[in-house]
XYZ file of C-alpha atoms in Angstrom:
128
model
C 0.000 0.000 0.000
C 1.177 3.510 -0.829
C 0.250 6.537 1.251
C 0.266 9.997 -0.286
C -0.231 13.200 1.684
C -0.562 16.560 -0.053
C 0.119 19.989 1.375
C 0.536 23.535 0.144
C -2.910 24.379 -1.161
C -4.632 27.636 -0.370
C -6.094 30.810 -1.787
C -4.244 33.148 -4.111
C -5.066 35.959 -6.496
C -4.849 35.506 -10.230
C -1.264 35.753 -11.413
C 0.078 34.376 -8.161
C 1.954 31.178 -7.412
C 1.625 28.157 -5.167
C 3.733 25.069 -4.638
C 2.067 21.815 -3.744
C 3.976 19.026 -2.029
C 3.190 15.339 -1.749
C 4.914 13.034 0.702
C 4.944 9.361 -0.309
C 5.335 6.493 2.137
C 4.540 2.839 2.533
C 5.319 0.354 -0.218
C 6.438 3.134 -2.514
C 9.362 2.926 -4.887
C 11.103 5.486 -7.045
C 10.153 3.367 -10.054
C 6.556 4.534 -9.752
C 4.951 7.070 -12.048
C 3.971 10.089 -9.993
C 1.568 12.815 -10.945
C -1.077 15.371 -10.124
C -4.661 15.599 -11.197
C -7.384 18.059 -10.282
C -11.115 17.928 -9.987
C -13.884 20.469 -9.822
C -17.229 19.287 -8.387
C -19.445 17.997 -11.156
C -16.595 17.688 -13.646
C -14.269 14.870 -14.638
C -10.802 14.495 -13.218
C -8.122 16.242 -15.253
C -4.567 14.969 -15.333
C -2.278 17.967 -14.851
C 1.282 16.647 -14.780
C 3.267 13.439 -14.445
C 6.869 12.324 -14.011
C 8.394 8.931 -14.630
C 11.203 7.168 -12.794
C 13.764 8.634 -15.197
C 12.648 12.164 -14.433
C 10.861 12.633 -17.722
C 7.946 14.990 -17.238
C 4.731 15.632 -19.100
C 2.516 18.659 -18.523
C -1.103 18.969 -19.534
C -1.958 21.409 -22.287
C -4.156 23.591 -20.078
C -1.261 24.349 -17.701
C 1.753 23.992 -19.973
C 4.232 26.814 -19.519
C 2.801 27.661 -16.088
C 3.103 24.454 -14.024
C 6.144 22.273 -13.440
C 6.444 18.913 -11.713
C 9.492 17.655 -9.875
C 10.580 15.112 -7.302
C 13.045 14.893 -4.462
C 13.709 11.180 -4.380
C 15.794 11.430 -1.224
C 12.715 12.777 0.552
C 10.137 10.701 -1.360
C 8.409 13.971 -2.137
C 6.639 15.175 -5.253
C 6.095 18.846 -6.060
C 3.852 20.868 -8.331
C 4.975 24.447 -8.873
C 2.070 26.518 -10.129
C 2.770 29.965 -11.544
C 0.594 32.553 -13.287
C -2.461 31.006 -11.708
C -5.855 31.648 -13.248
C -9.352 31.424 -11.737
C -9.989 28.358 -13.903
C -7.190 26.568 -12.034
C -9.434 26.500 -8.969
C -9.926 22.842 -7.998
C -9.005 20.164 -5.525
C -5.559 18.914 -6.461
C -4.602 15.313 -5.843
C -1.247 13.609 -5.795
C -1.263 10.194 -7.447
C 1.048 7.257 -8.058
C 1.090 4.207 -10.276
C 3.336 1.167 -10.175
C 5.408 0.176 -13.216
C 3.096 -2.811 -13.666
C 0.118 -0.534 -13.959
C 1.739 2.155 -16.090
C 4.106 0.109 -18.216
C 6.626 2.841 -17.511
C 4.639 5.315 -19.591
C 3.487 8.372 -17.673
C 1.570 10.957 -19.704
C -0.026 13.788 -17.758
C -3.573 12.752 -18.585
C -2.993 9.306 -17.084
C -2.480 10.795 -13.613
C -6.252 11.045 -13.287
C -6.463 7.237 -13.326
C -3.456 6.283 -11.176
C -4.200 3.660 -8.563
C -2.913 5.470 -5.490
C -4.228 8.917 -4.546
C -3.911 11.372 -1.705
C -6.754 13.086 0.075
C -6.474 16.239 -2.003
C -5.744 19.869 -1.283
C -7.905 22.824 -2.271
C -6.512 25.518 -4.540
C -8.629 28.636 -4.989
C -7.647 31.397 -7.406
C -9.587 34.632 -7.231
C -9.813 37.189 -10.014
């Protein structure tokens, strides 16, 4: 079992920045795909960003150029740096992980919405 705990959400004005963190523990390995997805009530989950075990990243089109994903493997921590935030970025953001068996080692951003392991989510609110 993998445990994921997010932190760093909050409220910010449009144009501002936030950094989300996700601490991974349990039966977690650096070979996992890691990612972020977001969800607004009444809408489908949207994969935002993902990173594979080689450090290759993929960013969703709606946030490309504004969001970056990174890991600190020594700390088993995943990050999502969000810059130039827009009101439409308002959502609950979830950290997610998928084993190599589940992902086949392929980690596109949109797949993060369907990863097996998920955190409890953290609210991000962007006001205009």
